[in-house]
Each structure stands twice: as structure tokens, then as C-alpha cells.
PDB file of C-alpha atoms in Angstrom:
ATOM      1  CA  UNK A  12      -6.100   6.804 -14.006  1.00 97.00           C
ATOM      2  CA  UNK A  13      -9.608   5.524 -14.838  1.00 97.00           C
ATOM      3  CA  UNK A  14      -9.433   6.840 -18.385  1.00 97.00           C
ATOM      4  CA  UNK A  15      -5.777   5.550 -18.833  1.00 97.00           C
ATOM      5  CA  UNK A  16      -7.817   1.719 -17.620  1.00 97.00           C
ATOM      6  CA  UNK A  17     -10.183   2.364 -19.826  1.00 97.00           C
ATOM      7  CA  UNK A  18      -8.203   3.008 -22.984  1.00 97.00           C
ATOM      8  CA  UNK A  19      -6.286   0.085 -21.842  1.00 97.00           C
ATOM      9  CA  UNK A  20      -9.075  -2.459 -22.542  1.00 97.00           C
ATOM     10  CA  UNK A  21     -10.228  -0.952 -25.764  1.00 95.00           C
ATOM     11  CA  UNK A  22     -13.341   1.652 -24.140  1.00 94.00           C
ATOM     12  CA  UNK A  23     -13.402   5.252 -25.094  1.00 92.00           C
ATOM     13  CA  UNK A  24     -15.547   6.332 -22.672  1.00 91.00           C
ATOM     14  CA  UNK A  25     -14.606   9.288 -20.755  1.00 94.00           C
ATOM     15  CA  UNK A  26     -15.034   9.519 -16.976  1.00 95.00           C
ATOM     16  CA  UNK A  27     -15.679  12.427 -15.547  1.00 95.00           C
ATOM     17  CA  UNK A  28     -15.962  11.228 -11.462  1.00 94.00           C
ATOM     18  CA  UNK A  29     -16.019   8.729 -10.156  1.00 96.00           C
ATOM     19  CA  UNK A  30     -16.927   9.745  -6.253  1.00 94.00           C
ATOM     20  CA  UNK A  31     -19.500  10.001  -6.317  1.00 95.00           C
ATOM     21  CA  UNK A  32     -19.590   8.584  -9.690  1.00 94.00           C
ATOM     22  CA  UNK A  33     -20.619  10.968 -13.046  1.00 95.00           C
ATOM     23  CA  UNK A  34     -23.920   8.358 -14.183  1.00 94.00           C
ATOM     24  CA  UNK A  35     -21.878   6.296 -16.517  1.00 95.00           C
ATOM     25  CA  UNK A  36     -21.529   2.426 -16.299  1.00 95.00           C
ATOM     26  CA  UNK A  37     -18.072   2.610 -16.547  1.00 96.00           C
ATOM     27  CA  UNK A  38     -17.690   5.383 -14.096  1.00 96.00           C
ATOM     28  CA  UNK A  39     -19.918   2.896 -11.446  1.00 96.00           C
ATOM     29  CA  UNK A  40     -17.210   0.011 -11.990  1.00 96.00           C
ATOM     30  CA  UNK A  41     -14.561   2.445 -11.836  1.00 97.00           C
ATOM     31  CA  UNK A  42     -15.723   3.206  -8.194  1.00 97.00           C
ATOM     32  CA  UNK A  43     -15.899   0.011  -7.564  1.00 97.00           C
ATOM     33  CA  UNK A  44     -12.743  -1.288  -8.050  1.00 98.00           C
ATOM     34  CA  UNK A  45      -9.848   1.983  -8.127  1.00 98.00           C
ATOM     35  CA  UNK A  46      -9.832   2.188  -4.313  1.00 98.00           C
ATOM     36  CA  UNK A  47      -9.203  -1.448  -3.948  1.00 98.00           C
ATOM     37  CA  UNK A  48      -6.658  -1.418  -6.571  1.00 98.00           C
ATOM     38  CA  UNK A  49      -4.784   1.191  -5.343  1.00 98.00           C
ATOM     39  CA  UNK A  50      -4.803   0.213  -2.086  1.00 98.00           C
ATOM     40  CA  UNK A  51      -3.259  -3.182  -3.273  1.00 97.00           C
ATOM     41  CA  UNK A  52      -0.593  -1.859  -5.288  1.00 97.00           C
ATOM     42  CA  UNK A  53       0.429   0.539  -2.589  1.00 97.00           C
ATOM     43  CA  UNK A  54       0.458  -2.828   0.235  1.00 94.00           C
ATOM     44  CA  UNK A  55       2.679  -4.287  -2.770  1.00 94.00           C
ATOM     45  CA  UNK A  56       5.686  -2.351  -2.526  1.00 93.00           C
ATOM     46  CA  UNK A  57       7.874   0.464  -0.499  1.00 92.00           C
ATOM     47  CA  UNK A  58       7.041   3.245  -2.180  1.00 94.00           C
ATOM     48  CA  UNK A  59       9.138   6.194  -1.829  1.00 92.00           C
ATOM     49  CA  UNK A  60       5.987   8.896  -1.984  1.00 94.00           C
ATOM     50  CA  UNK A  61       3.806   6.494   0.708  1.00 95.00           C
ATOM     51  CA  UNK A  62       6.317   5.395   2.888  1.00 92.00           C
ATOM     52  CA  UNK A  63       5.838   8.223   6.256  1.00 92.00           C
ATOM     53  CA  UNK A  64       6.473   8.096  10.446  1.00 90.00           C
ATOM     54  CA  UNK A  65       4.539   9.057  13.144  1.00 93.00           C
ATOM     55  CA  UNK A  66       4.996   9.339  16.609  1.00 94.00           C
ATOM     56  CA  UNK A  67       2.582   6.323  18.037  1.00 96.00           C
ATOM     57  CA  UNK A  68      -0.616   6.853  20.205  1.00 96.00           C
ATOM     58  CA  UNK A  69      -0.488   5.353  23.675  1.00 96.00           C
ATOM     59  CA  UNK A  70      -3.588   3.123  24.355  1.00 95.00           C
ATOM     60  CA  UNK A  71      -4.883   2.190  27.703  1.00 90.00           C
ATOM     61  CA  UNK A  72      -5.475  -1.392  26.801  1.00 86.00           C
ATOM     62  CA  UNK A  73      -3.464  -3.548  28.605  1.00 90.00           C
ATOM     63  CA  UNK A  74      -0.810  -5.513  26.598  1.00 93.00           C
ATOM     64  CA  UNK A  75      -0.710  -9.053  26.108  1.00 92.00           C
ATOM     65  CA  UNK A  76       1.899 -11.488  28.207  1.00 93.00           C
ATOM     66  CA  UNK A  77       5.849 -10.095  26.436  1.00 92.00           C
ATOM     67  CA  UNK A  78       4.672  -6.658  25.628  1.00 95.00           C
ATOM     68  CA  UNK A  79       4.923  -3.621  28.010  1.00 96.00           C
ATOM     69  CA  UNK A  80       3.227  -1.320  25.615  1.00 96.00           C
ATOM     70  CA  UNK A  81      -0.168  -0.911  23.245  1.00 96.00           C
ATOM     71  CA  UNK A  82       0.043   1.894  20.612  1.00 97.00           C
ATOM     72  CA  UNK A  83      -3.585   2.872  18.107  1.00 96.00           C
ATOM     73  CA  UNK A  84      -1.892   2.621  14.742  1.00 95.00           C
ATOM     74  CA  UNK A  85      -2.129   6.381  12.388  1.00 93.00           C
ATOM     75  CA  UNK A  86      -4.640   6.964  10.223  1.00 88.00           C
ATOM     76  CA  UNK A  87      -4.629   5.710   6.916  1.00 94.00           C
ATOM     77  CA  UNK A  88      -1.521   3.019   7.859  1.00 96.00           C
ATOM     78  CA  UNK A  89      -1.537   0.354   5.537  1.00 95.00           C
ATOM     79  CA  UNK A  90       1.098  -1.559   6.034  1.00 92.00           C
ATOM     80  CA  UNK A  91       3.380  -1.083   9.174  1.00 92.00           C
ATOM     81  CA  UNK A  92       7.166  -1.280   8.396  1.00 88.00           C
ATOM     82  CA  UNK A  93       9.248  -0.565  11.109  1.00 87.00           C
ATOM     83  CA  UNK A  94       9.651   0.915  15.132  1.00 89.00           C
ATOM     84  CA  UNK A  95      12.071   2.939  16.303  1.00 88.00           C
ATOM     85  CA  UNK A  96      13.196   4.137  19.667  1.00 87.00           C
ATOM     86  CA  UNK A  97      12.995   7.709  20.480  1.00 86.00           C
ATOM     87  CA  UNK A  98      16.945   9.337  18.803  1.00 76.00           C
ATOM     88  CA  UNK A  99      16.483   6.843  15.947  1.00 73.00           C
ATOM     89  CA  UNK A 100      14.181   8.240  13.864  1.00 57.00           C
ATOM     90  CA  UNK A 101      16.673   9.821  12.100  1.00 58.00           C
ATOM     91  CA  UNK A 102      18.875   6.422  11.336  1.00 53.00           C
ATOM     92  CA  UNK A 103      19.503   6.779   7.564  1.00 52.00           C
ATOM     93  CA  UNK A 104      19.783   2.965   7.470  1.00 50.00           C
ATOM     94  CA  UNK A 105      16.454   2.598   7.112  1.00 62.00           C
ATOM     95  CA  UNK A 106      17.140   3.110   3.546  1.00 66.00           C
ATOM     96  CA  UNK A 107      16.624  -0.047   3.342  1.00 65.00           C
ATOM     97  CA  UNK A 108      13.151  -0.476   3.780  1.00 71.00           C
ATOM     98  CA  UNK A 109      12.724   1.561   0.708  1.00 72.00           C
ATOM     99  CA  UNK A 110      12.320  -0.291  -2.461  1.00 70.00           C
ATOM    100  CA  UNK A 111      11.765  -3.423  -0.284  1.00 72.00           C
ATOM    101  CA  UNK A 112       8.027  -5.625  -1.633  1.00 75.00           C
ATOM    102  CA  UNK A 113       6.334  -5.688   1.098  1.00 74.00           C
ATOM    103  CA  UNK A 114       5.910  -9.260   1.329  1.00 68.00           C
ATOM    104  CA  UNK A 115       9.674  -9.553   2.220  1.00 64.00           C
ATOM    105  CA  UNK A 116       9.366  -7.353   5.679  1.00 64.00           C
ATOM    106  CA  UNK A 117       9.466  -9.092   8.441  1.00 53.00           C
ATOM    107  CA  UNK A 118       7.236  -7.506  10.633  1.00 42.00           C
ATOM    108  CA  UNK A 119       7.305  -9.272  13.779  1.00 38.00           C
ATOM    109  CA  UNK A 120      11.474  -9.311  14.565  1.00 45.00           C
ATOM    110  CA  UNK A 121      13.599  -5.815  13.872  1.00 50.00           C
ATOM    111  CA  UNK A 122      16.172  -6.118  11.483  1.00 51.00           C
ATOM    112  CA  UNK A 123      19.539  -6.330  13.318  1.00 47.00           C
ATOM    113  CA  UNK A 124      21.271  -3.734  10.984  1.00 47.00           C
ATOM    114  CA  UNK A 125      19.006  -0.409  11.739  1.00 48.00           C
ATOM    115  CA  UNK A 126      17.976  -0.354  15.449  1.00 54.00           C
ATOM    116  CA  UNK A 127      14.577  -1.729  14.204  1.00 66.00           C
ATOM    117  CA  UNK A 128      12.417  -2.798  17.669  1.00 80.00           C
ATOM    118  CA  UNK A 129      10.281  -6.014  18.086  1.00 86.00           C
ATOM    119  CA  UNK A 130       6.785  -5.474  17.543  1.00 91.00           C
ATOM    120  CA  UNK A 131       3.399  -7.412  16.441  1.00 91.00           C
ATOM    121  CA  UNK A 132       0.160  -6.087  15.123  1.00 93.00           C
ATOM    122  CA  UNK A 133      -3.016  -7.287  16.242  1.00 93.00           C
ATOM    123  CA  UNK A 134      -6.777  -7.275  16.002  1.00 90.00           C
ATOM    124  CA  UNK A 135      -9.302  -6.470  18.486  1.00 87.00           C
ATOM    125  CA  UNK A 136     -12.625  -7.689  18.882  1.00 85.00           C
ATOM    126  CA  UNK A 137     -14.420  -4.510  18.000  1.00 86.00           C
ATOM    127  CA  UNK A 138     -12.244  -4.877  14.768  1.00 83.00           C
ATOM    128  CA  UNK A 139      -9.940  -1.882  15.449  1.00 87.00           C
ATOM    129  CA  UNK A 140      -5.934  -2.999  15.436  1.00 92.00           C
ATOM    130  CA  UNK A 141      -3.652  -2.485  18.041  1.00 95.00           C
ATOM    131  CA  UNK A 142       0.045  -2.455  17.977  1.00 96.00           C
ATOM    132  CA  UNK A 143       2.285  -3.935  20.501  1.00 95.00           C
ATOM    133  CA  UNK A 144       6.232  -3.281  21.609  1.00 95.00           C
ATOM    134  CA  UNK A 145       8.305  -2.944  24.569  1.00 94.00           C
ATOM    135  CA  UNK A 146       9.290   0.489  23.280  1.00 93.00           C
ATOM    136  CA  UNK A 147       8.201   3.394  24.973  1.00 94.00           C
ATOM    137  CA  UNK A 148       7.174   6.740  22.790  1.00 95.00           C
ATOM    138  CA  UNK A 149       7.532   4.689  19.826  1.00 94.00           C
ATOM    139  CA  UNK A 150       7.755   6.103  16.322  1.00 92.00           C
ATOM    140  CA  UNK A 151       5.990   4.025  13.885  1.00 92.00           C
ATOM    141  CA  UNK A 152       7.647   3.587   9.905  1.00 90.00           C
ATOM    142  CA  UNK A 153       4.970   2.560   7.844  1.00 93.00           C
ATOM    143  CA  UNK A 154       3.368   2.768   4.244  1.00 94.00           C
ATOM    144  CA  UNK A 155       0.367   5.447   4.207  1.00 96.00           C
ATOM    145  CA  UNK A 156      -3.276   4.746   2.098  1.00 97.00           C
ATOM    146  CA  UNK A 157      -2.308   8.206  -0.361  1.00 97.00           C
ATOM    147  CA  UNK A 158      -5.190   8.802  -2.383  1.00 97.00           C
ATOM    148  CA  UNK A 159      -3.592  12.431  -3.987  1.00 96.00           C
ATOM    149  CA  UNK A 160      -3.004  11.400  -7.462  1.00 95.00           C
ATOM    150  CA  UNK A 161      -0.695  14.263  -7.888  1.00 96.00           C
ATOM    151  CA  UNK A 162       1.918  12.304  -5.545  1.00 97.00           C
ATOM    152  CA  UNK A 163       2.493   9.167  -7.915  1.00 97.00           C
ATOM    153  CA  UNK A 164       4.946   9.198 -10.440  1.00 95.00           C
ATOM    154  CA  UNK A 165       4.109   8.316 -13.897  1.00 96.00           C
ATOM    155  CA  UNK A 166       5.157   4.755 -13.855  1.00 97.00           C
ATOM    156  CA  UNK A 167       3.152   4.160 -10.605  1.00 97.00           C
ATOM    157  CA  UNK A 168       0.125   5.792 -12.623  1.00 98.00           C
ATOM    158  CA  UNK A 169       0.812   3.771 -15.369  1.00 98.00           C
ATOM    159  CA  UNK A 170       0.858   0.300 -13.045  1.00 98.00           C
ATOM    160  CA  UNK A 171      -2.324   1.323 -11.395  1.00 98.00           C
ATOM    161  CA  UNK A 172      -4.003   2.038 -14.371  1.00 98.00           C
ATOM    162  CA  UNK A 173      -2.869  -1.379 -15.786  1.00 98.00           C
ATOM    163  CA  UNK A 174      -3.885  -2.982 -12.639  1.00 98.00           C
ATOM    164  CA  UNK A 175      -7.461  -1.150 -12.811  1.00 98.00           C
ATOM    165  CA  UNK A 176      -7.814  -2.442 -16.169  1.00 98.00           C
ATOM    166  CA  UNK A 177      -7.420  -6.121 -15.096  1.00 98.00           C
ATOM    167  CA  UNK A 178     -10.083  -5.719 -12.770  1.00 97.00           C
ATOM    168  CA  UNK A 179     -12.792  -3.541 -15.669  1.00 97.00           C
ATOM    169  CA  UNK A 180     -12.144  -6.130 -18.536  1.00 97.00           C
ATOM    170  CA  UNK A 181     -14.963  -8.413 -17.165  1.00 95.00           C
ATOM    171  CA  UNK A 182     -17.744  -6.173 -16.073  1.00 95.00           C
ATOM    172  CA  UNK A 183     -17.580  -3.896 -18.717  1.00 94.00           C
ATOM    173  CA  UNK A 184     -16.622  -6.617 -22.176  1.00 94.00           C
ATOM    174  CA  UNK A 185     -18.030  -9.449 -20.712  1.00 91.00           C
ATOM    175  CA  UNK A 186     -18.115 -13.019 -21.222  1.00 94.00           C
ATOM    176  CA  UNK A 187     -15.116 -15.014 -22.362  1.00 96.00           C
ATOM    177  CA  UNK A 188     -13.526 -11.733 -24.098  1.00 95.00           C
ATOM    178  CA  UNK A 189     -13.867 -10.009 -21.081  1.00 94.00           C
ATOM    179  CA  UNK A 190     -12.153 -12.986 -19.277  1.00 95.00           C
ATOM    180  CA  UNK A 191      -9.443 -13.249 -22.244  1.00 96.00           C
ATOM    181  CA  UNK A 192      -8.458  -9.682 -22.258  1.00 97.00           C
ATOM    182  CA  UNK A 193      -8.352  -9.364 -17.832  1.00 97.00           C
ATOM    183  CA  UNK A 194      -6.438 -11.650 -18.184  1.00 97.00           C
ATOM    184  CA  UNK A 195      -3.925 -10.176 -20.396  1.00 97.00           C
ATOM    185  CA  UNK A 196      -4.225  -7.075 -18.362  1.00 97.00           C
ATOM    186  CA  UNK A 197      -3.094  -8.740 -15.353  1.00 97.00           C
ATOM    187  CA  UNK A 198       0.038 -10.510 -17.176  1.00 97.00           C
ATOM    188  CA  UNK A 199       0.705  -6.832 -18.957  1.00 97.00           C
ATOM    189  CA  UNK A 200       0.679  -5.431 -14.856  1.00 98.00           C
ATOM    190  CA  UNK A 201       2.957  -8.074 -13.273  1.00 97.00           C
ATOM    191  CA  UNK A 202       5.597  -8.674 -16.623  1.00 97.00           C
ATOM    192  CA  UNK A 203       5.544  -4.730 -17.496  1.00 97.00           C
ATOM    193  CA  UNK A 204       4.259  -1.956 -15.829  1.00 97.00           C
ATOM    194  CA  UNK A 205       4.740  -2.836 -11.879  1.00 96.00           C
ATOM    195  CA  UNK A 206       8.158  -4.038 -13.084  1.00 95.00           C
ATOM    196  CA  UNK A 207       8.972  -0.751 -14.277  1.00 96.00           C
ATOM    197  CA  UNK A 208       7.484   1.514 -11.286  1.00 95.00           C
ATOM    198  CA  UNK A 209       9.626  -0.729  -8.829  1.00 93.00           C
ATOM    199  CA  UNK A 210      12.872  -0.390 -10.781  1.00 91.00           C
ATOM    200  CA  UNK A 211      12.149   3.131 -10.929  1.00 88.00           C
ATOM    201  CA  UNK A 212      11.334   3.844  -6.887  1.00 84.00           C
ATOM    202  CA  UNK A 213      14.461   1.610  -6.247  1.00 78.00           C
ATOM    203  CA  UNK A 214      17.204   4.453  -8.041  1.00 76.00           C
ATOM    204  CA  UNK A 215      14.869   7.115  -6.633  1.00 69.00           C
TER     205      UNK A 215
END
């Protein structure tokens, strides 16, 4: 993916690793900005490959006024989607969710067509995030930080990469070129390539 950002702005460089990173400049930006951008472009949208459930972890914190339980979110949950009541985890209408961006998802109200429960996510003061719902043994839907490379599908490569390359144009060209050609990066990312990877996770 780093490589395929590289190319993308021009630099033939060839990076080997970039955690910890191989010595090369561009492998230090590289680490720098892939996990952000992949973390981004994996918030953006429902992807098929990130999109898991998991039985939620009851917490002894007491809930807030309207909530009768407080659930520790999983590991690695970036975005929470969806919770279900025990015997609908199975409900194939959650289909929907699939496909969806994720600034569309409402993620306070459930959506009246799936058995979808109320819920809200909140921060604590130590920084950690608690979930709250009136569901008990809830199952959370949710899209999952993946950081194995061999899950994404070409086009979501491809996006990333294009994405990544928005984001190495300045440090590594510099000056108004550098600014010139991120930007062209990032209108390449939102007119072609993310386009394309959502069209494609929507038909499966």
C-alpha cells in the first residue's frame, strides 16, 4: 500500500517496513500517516471484510438516568453500528447496514425495520468509552480497526493507497508542488478510487 502511495505521487522509492520503519524518509512518513489513513477510510464506510459482532462486556459502572445497562466496547471497535437482543443476531435484515457510509447511521435510535435497540456511546473521564442500552446480554454490530492487508480487496487497496498519497505529497515534494499534487490526490480519492471500492462492497 505504501509503495502503491508512493508511485502515486511520482517517488520510486521502495519501502521495505514501515513498523518499525526500514531508515528511509519515506518509510518515516509512511508510518506516520498509513495507520491514520486507514483507520479513516475504514470509519468512512460499511465495509463488508470490517464489519463483525460480539457479544458485549458487562461493566459495573452504574448507568446514567434512561439506561439500565453499561457494556466496555470490543477491542479494536471503530465505529459501533448496531445492538441486538439476544435471538436476533441472526436477523438477515441487517443487510442493510452493509454498504451504508457511516455518516448516515444513526447511532443513537434503532432502525425500526431490523429489531435494532436504542443505545448511546459515551466517554469516561479516564478516557475509556462506555456503551449504554436497556438491553441485557447485548450483542454489539460494529466496524472493526483490521490492520491484515490480506483482508482488503483490491479496490479498497487501491483507495487507501490513493488516500495515503494525499497525505505524502507534502512532506515528501514539498512546497507549493507538494501542495498542488495532495491536492490532486485527494480529488483522485473522493471522484475515483473510494467511488469505486464502495460500488464494489455494495454488489458484494
Amino acid at each position: 500500500v505504501c509503495n502503491l502511495a508512493l508511485a502515486n505521487i511520482g517517488d520510486e522509492a521502495q519501502v521495505s517496513a514501515i513498523d518499525p520503519p526500514d531508515g528511509s524518509v519515506q518509510a518515516a512518513h509512511c508510518a506516520r500517516f498509513y495507520p491514520i489513513c486507514r483507520d479513516a477510510l475504514l470509519e468512512m464506510h460499511t465495509w463488508r471484510f470490517a464489519v463483525f459482532r460480539e457479544d458485549l462486556a458487562l461493566l459495573s459502572a452504574t448507568p446514567p438516568y434512561g439506561w439500565a445497562y453499561a457494556y466496555g466496547l470490543p477491542n479494536d471497535c471503530l465505529v459501533p453500528m448496531a445492538v441486538l437482543a439476544p435471538g436476533d443476531e441472526s436477523n438477515s435484515s441487517l443487510d442493510w447496514l452493509i454498504g451504508q457510509d457511516t455518516a448516515q447511521l444513526t447511532l443513537l435510535k434503532g432502525h425500526p425495520d431490523n429489531n435494532q435497540q436504542r443505545f448511546v456511546v459515551e466517554s469516561q473521564s479516564d478516557g475509556s468509552l462506555v456503551l449504554y442500552t436497556n438491553i441485557e446480554n447485548a450483542i454489539l454490530v460494529f466496524i472493526k480497526r483490521v490492520t491484515d492487508t490480506s483482508k482488503y480487496g483490491p479496490l479498497f487497496v487501491l483507495a487507501l493507497a490513493r488516500l495515503l498519497s494525499s497525505k505524502l505529497a507534502g512532506p515528501v515534494i514539498k512546497g507549493d508542488e507538494g501542495t498542488r499534487i495532495a491536492r490532486e490526490q485527494m480529488e483522485l480519492f473522493l471522484k475515483s478510487e473510494y467511488p469505486a471500492a464502495v460500488g464494489r462492497n455494495k454488489t458484494g
